[in-house]
Amino acid sequence: MDYNSADFKEIWGKAADTALLGPYNYLANNRGHNIREHLIAAFGAVIKVDKSDLETISHITKILHNSSLLVDDVEDNSMLRRGLPAAHCLFGVPQTINSANYMYFVALQEVLKLKSYDAVSIFTEEMINLHRGQGMDLYWRETLTCPSEDEYLEMVVHKTGGLFRLALRLMLSVASKQEDHEKINFDLTHLTDTLGVIYQILDDYLNLQSTELTENKGFCEDISEGKFSFPLIHSIRTNPDNHEILNILKQRTSDASLKKYAVDYMRTETKSFDYCLKRIQAMSLKASSYIDDLAAAGHDVSKLRAILHYFVSTSDCEERKYFEDAQ
């Protein structure tokens, strides 16, 4: 019997797709607040993009975000995501990884729908950036290497900022007013990177502070993962002669008393949470200056201001529910 790939396309049906997409659909149906959709809408008020292209770009970003969360939870051995068991806990690691990888290529198919010569290159570049950032994050954890603050922020620009920047660059590539690009590209790109850094520092801060995140992702999950997050890096480097935090991270402990000890030390001894809030404030002023430049050029920046205000208006953990869906 001869086999032809065209024959298998007809055999492949809804049942097979449902089986393959089980882990992805499980996560996608348990929606977070998805700050990326809000950010794309805010970009759309500045960059004139056809509605159909905007919907495609939003869909691409959503697919990539959900797929990356599936892989992240496997790599971090996370038990919870958005308050429910992580996908790999229900479907197993192999099926979850395959489902995530499959959807990366579904996202690429969506990119091909955009009428832009640069779209595939943009997609490839930012996916490489995302995996470079994730790779360094994993390397530091697995080798118990505490990065410098600058090294960590560079990783964040690659990893967390990658999907923000992907959406922005795709929108610029299909914008109806190409002559505006040089005027707004600089401010929007730098604003996007800055928002990505603010978002990640907030996520790191809330992981060790927020009762909301405790219910949805577990108590101080970053400590259990052995992750070098922003406040942990600050604490370790502020007092390098004290190895207590490093030793706790090395254990990847689930012991609540040990994690509470680490949090109390960071709060009272190295003031790492206060430092996080100071850095967020400084970065927000920087982001605000980019938004002001766009406003001065006559662009509608009301949605961008609203997003920035939401990020930095309060340090009350109970109100920051966007971050249930953080990286």
Coordinates of C-alpha atoms in Angstrom, one line a residue:
M1 CA 0.0 0.0 0.0
D2 CA 1.3 3.5 -0.9
Y3 CA 1.1 6.2 1.6
N4 CA 0.6 9.8 0.7
S5 CA 0.6 12.8 3.1
A6 CA -2.5 14.2 1.3
D7 CA -4.4 11.1 2.4
F8 CA -3.6 11.7 6.0
K9 CA -4.9 15.3 5.8
E10 CA -8.4 13.8 5.1
I11 CA -8.1 11.3 7.9
W12 CA -7.0 13.9 10.5
G13 CA -10.2 15.1 12.1
K14 CA -11.7 17.0 15.0
A15 CA -11.3 14.1 17.4
A16 CA -7.5 13.9 16.7
D17 CA -7.2 17.7 17.1
T18 CA -9.1 17.6 20.4
A19 CA -6.7 15.0 21.7
L20 CA -3.7 16.9 20.6
L21 CA -4.9 20.2 22.0
G22 CA -6.1 18.9 25.3
P23 CA -3.4 20.6 27.4
Y24 CA -3.6 23.9 25.5
N25 CA -7.4 24.2 25.5
Y26 CA -7.4 23.3 29.2
L27 CA -5.2 26.3 30.0
A28 CA -6.7 28.6 27.4
N29 CA -10.2 28.0 28.7
N30 CA -9.1 29.0 32.2
R31 CA -8.5 32.6 31.2
G32 CA -6.4 35.1 33.1
H33 CA -6.8 38.8 32.7
N34 CA -4.4 38.9 29.8
I35 CA -2.6 42.3 30.0
R36 CA -1.4 41.6 26.5
E37 CA -4.8 42.1 24.9
H38 CA -5.1 45.5 26.7
L39 CA -1.7 46.5 25.6
I40 CA -2.4 45.6 22.0
A41 CA -5.6 47.7 22.1
A42 CA -3.6 50.6 23.5
F43 CA -1.0 50.2 20.7
G44 CA -4.0 50.2 18.3
A45 CA -5.0 53.6 19.4
V46 CA -1.5 54.9 18.3
I47 CA -0.8 52.7 15.3
K48 CA -3.5 52.5 12.6
V49 CA -4.0 48.8 11.9
D50 CA -6.9 47.1 10.1
K51 CA -9.3 45.4 12.5
S52 CA -8.7 42.0 10.9
D53 CA -4.9 42.4 11.3
L54 CA -5.3 43.5 14.8
E55 CA -7.4 40.4 15.7
T56 CA -4.8 38.2 14.0
I57 CA -1.9 39.7 16.0
S58 CA -3.9 39.5 19.2
H59 CA -4.6 35.8 18.4
I60 CA -0.9 35.1 17.7
T61 CA 0.1 36.7 21.0
K62 CA -2.5 34.8 22.9
I63 CA -1.4 31.5 21.4
L64 CA 2.3 32.1 22.1
H65 CA 1.6 33.3 25.7
N66 CA -0.5 30.2 26.6
S67 CA 1.9 27.8 24.9
S68 CA 4.9 29.4 26.8
L69 CA 3.0 29.0 30.1
L70 CA 2.5 25.3 29.4
V71 CA 6.3 24.9 28.9
D72 CA 7.1 27.2 31.8
D73 CA 5.0 25.1 34.2
V74 CA 6.8 21.9 33.1
E75 CA 10.3 23.5 33.5
D76 CA 9.4 25.0 36.9
N77 CA 7.5 21.9 38.1
S78 CA 4.6 24.2 39.0
M79 CA 1.6 22.5 40.5
L80 CA -0.9 25.4 40.0
R81 CA -1.7 27.8 37.2
R82 CA -4.5 30.3 37.7
G83 CA -5.8 28.5 40.7
L84 CA -6.1 25.1 39.1
P85 CA -3.8 22.1 38.6
A86 CA -1.1 22.9 35.9
A87 CA -1.8 21.2 32.6
H88 CA 1.1 18.7 32.9
C89 CA -0.3 17.5 36.2
L90 CA -3.5 16.3 34.3
F91 CA -2.2 15.4 30.9
G92 CA 1.4 14.4 31.6
V93 CA 4.6 16.1 30.6
P94 CA 5.1 14.6 27.0
Q95 CA 1.6 15.5 25.8
T96 CA 1.8 19.0 27.3
I97 CA 5.1 19.8 25.7
N98 CA 3.9 18.5 22.3
S99 CA 0.7 20.5 22.6
A100 CA 2.6 23.7 23.3
N101 CA 5.1 23.1 20.5
Y102 CA 2.3 22.3 18.1
M103 CA 0.6 25.6 18.9
Y104 CA 3.9 27.5 18.3
F105 CA 3.6 26.5 14.7
V106 CA -0.1 27.2 14.6
A107 CA 0.9 30.8 15.6
L108 CA 3.4 30.8 12.7
Q109 CA 0.6 29.9 10.3
E110 CA -1.4 32.9 11.6
V111 CA 1.7 35.1 11.0
L112 CA 1.6 34.1 7.4
K113 CA -1.8 35.6 7.0
L114 CA -0.4 39.1 7.6
K115 CA 0.4 41.1 4.5
S116 CA 3.9 41.9 5.6
Y117 CA 7.3 40.9 4.2
D118 CA 8.8 41.3 7.7
A119 CA 6.3 39.4 9.7
V120 CA 8.0 36.0 9.7
S121 CA 11.4 37.6 10.5
I122 CA 9.8 39.5 13.4
F123 CA 8.2 36.3 14.7
T124 CA 11.5 34.4 14.5
E125 CA 13.6 37.1 16.1
E126 CA 11.3 37.6 19.1
M127 CA 10.8 33.8 19.6
I128 CA 14.6 33.5 19.7
N129 CA 14.7 36.4 22.2
L130 CA 12.1 34.7 24.3
H131 CA 13.9 31.4 24.5
R132 CA 17.3 33.1 25.1
G133 CA 15.7 34.9 28.1
Q134 CA 14.1 31.7 29.4
G135 CA 17.3 29.8 28.9
M136 CA 19.3 32.2 31.0
D137 CA 16.6 32.2 33.7
L138 CA 16.8 28.4 33.8
Y139 CA 20.6 28.3 33.7
W140 CA 20.9 30.6 36.8
R141 CA 18.5 28.4 38.7
E142 CA 20.0 25.1 37.7
T143 CA 23.6 26.2 38.5
L144 CA 22.7 28.2 41.6
T145 CA 24.2 31.3 39.9
C146 CA 22.9 34.6 41.2
P147 CA 22.9 37.1 38.3
S148 CA 23.6 40.8 38.7
E149 CA 20.6 43.2 38.5
D150 CA 21.6 44.3 35.0
E151 CA 21.9 40.7 33.8
Y152 CA 18.5 39.9 35.2
L153 CA 16.9 43.0 33.6
E154 CA 18.5 42.1 30.2
M155 CA 17.0 38.6 30.6
V156 CA 13.6 40.2 31.3
V157 CA 13.7 42.4 28.2
H158 CA 14.3 39.2 26.2
K159 CA 11.8 37.0 28.0
T160 CA 8.9 39.0 29.3
G161 CA 9.3 41.9 26.8
G162 CA 9.5 39.5 23.9
L163 CA 5.8 38.9 23.4
F164 CA 5.0 42.6 24.1
R165 CA 7.6 43.6 21.5
L166 CA 6.4 40.9 19.0
A167 CA 2.9 42.4 19.0
L168 CA 4.2 45.9 18.6
R169 CA 6.5 45.0 15.7
L170 CA 3.9 43.1 13.9
M171 CA 1.5 46.0 14.2
L172 CA 4.1 48.4 12.9
S173 CA 4.8 46.1 9.9
V174 CA 1.1 46.1 8.8
A175 CA 0.3 49.7 9.8
S176 CA -1.7 51.7 7.3
K177 CA 0.4 54.9 7.8
Q178 CA 4.0 53.8 7.1
E179 CA 5.3 57.4 7.2
D180 CA 4.6 57.6 10.9
H181 CA 6.9 54.7 11.8
E182 CA 10.2 56.6 12.3
K183 CA 8.5 59.1 14.5
I184 CA 6.8 56.6 16.9
N185 CA 9.0 53.5 16.6
F186 CA 11.6 54.7 19.1
D187 CA 9.2 55.8 21.8
L188 CA 6.9 52.7 21.4
T189 CA 9.8 50.2 21.4
H190 CA 11.4 51.7 24.5
L191 CA 8.0 52.1 26.2
T192 CA 7.3 48.4 25.5
D193 CA 10.6 47.2 26.9
T194 CA 10.1 49.4 30.0
L195 CA 6.6 48.1 30.6
G196 CA 7.9 44.6 30.3
V197 CA 10.4 45.3 33.0
I198 CA 7.8 46.9 35.3
Y199 CA 5.5 44.0 34.7
Q200 CA 8.2 41.4 35.7
I201 CA 9.4 43.2 38.8
L202 CA 5.8 43.5 39.9
D203 CA 5.2 39.8 39.3
D204 CA 8.4 38.9 41.2
Y205 CA 7.3 41.3 44.1
L206 CA 3.8 39.9 44.2
N207 CA 4.9 36.3 44.1
L208 CA 6.4 36.8 47.6
Q209 CA 3.8 39.3 48.9
S210 CA 0.4 38.7 47.4
T211 CA -2.3 36.6 49.1
E212 CA -4.1 36.5 45.7
L213 CA -1.1 34.8 44.1
T214 CA -0.7 32.5 47.0
E215 CA -4.2 31.2 46.3
N216 CA -3.6 30.8 42.6
K217 CA 0.0 29.7 42.3
G218 CA 1.1 28.6 45.8
F219 CA 2.9 30.4 48.7
C220 CA 6.1 32.0 47.6
E221 CA 6.4 29.7 44.6
D222 CA 9.5 31.4 43.3
I223 CA 11.4 30.2 46.4
S224 CA 10.2 26.7 46.0
E225 CA 11.4 26.8 42.4
G226 CA 14.8 28.1 43.4
K227 CA 14.2 31.0 41.1
F228 CA 16.5 34.1 41.2
S229 CA 13.7 36.7 41.1
F230 CA 14.3 40.5 41.4
P231 CA 13.8 40.8 45.2
L232 CA 15.8 37.7 45.8
I233 CA 18.7 38.9 43.7
H234 CA 18.7 42.2 45.5
S235 CA 18.7 40.5 48.9
I236 CA 21.5 38.1 48.1
R237 CA 23.7 40.9 46.6
T238 CA 23.0 43.4 49.3
N239 CA 24.5 41.1 51.9
P240 CA 26.7 38.7 50.0
D241 CA 28.4 37.4 53.2
N242 CA 25.0 36.0 54.4
H243 CA 24.3 32.8 52.6
E244 CA 20.9 32.0 54.2
I245 CA 18.7 33.0 51.2
L246 CA 21.0 31.2 48.8
N247 CA 20.8 28.1 51.0
I248 CA 17.0 28.2 51.1
L249 CA 16.8 28.6 47.3
K250 CA 19.2 25.7 46.9
Q251 CA 16.8 23.4 48.8
R252 CA 13.7 24.3 46.6
T253 CA 11.8 23.9 49.8
S254 CA 8.0 23.6 50.3
D255 CA 8.5 24.3 54.0
A256 CA 6.2 27.3 54.8
S257 CA 8.3 28.3 57.8
L258 CA 11.5 28.5 55.8
K259 CA 9.9 30.5 53.1
K260 CA 8.4 32.9 55.7
Y261 CA 11.8 33.3 57.3
A262 CA 13.3 34.3 53.9
V263 CA 10.5 36.8 53.2
D264 CA 10.9 38.3 56.7
Y265 CA 14.6 38.6 56.2
M266 CA 14.2 40.3 52.8
R267 CA 11.6 42.7 54.2
T268 CA 13.4 43.7 57.4
E269 CA 17.2 43.1 56.8
T270 CA 17.8 43.9 53.2
K271 CA 14.7 46.0 52.5
S272 CA 14.4 44.2 49.1
F273 CA 10.6 44.8 48.8
D274 CA 11.0 48.5 49.4
Y275 CA 13.7 48.5 46.7
C276 CA 11.4 46.8 44.2
L277 CA 8.8 49.5 44.7
K278 CA 11.5 52.2 44.2
R279 CA 12.6 50.6 41.0
I280 CA 9.0 50.3 39.8
Q281 CA 8.5 54.0 40.5
A282 CA 11.6 55.0 38.6
M283 CA 10.8 52.8 35.7
S284 CA 7.2 54.2 35.6
L285 CA 8.6 57.8 35.3
K286 CA 10.7 56.6 32.4
A287 CA 7.6 55.0 30.8
S288 CA 5.6 58.1 31.4
S289 CA 8.1 60.2 29.5
Y290 CA 7.8 58.0 26.4
I291 CA 4.0 58.3 26.6
D292 CA 4.3 62.1 26.9
D293 CA 6.4 62.2 23.7
L294 CA 3.7 60.2 21.9
A295 CA 1.0 62.5 23.2
A296 CA 3.0 65.6 22.1
A297 CA 3.0 64.1 18.6
G298 CA -0.8 64.0 18.6
H299 CA -1.4 60.4 19.4
D300 CA -4.2 59.0 21.6
V301 CA -2.3 57.7 24.6
S302 CA -5.2 57.4 27.0
K303 CA -5.1 53.6 27.1
L304 CA -1.4 53.5 27.5
R305 CA -1.7 55.8 30.4
A306 CA -4.4 53.7 32.0
I307 CA -2.2 50.5 31.7
L308 CA 0.8 52.3 33.3
H309 CA -1.4 53.8 36.0
Y310 CA -2.8 50.3 36.8
F311 CA 0.7 48.9 37.1
V312 CA 2.0 51.5 39.6
S313 CA -1.0 53.2 41.3
T314 CA -1.0 51.0 44.3
S315 CA 1.2 48.4 46.0
D316 CA -1.9 46.7 47.5
C317 CA -1.5 43.1 46.5
E318 CA -5.2 42.4 46.7
E319 CA -5.9 44.8 43.8
R320 CA -3.4 43.5 41.3
K321 CA -5.3 40.6 39.8
Y322 CA -3.7 41.0 36.4
F323 CA -0.8 39.1 37.8
E324 CA -2.6 35.8 38.3
D325 CA -1.7 35.5 34.6
A326 CA 2.0 36.6 34.9
Q327 CA 4.9 34.7 33.4

